[in-house]
C-alpha positions as a printed NumPy array, in Angstrom:
array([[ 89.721, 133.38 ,  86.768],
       [ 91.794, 133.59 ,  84.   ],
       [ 91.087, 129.355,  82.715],
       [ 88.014, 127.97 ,  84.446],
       [ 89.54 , 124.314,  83.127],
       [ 92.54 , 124.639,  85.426],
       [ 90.768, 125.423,  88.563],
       [ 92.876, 123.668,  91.898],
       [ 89.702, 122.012,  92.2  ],
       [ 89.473, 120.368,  88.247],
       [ 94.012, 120.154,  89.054],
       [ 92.38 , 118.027,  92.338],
       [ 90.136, 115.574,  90.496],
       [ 92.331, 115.011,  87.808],
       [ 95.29 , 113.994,  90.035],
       [ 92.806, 111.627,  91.807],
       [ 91.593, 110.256,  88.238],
       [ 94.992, 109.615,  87.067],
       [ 96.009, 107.803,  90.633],
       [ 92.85 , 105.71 ,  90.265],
       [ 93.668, 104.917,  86.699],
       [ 97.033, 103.689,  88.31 ],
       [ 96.155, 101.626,  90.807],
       [ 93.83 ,  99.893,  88.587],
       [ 96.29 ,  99.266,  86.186],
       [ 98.841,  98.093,  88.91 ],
       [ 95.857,  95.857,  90.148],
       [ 95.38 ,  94.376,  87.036],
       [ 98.831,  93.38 ,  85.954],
       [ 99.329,  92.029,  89.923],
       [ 96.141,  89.834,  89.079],
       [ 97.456,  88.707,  85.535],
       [101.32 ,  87.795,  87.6  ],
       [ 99.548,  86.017,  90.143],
       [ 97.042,  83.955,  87.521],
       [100.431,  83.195,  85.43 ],
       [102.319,  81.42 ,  88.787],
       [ 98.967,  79.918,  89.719],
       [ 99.243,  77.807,  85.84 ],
       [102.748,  76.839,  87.125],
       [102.156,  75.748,  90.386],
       [ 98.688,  73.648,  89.067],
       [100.777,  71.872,  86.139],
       [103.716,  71.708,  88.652],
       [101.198,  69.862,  90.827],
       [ 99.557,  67.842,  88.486],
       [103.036,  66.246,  87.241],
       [103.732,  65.776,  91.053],
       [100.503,  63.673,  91.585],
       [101.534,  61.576,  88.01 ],
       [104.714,  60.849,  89.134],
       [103.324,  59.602,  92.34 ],
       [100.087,  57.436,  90.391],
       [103.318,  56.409,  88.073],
       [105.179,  55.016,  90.936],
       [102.208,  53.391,  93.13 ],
       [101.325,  51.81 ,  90.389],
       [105.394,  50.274,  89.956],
       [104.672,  48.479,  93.816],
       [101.256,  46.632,  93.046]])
């Protein structure tokens, strides 16, 4: 062997490290989207139930 270091076997793992290393970043940044829309939709939701409090209280 003329470079134990790049072996098909080390070439192997290191393809698999790097596409691991991707998904988890992928994962993360999916989780961080999702956690920003979920804020939205809760404060979107929370001024929904106001308005409604706001106008029950209008027809007592």
């Amino acid at each position: 062997m003329s470079n134990p270091a790049s072996s098909h076997v080390d070439l192997a793992v290191q393809g698999r490290i790097a596409a691991a290393k991707r998904k988890a970043e992928e994962k993360r940044r999916r989780r961080a989207q999702l956690a920003e829309r979920r804020g939205y939709g809760l404060a979107a939701r929370h001024a929904a139930k106001m308005r409604r409090w706001g106008e029950e209280g209008d027809t007592c």
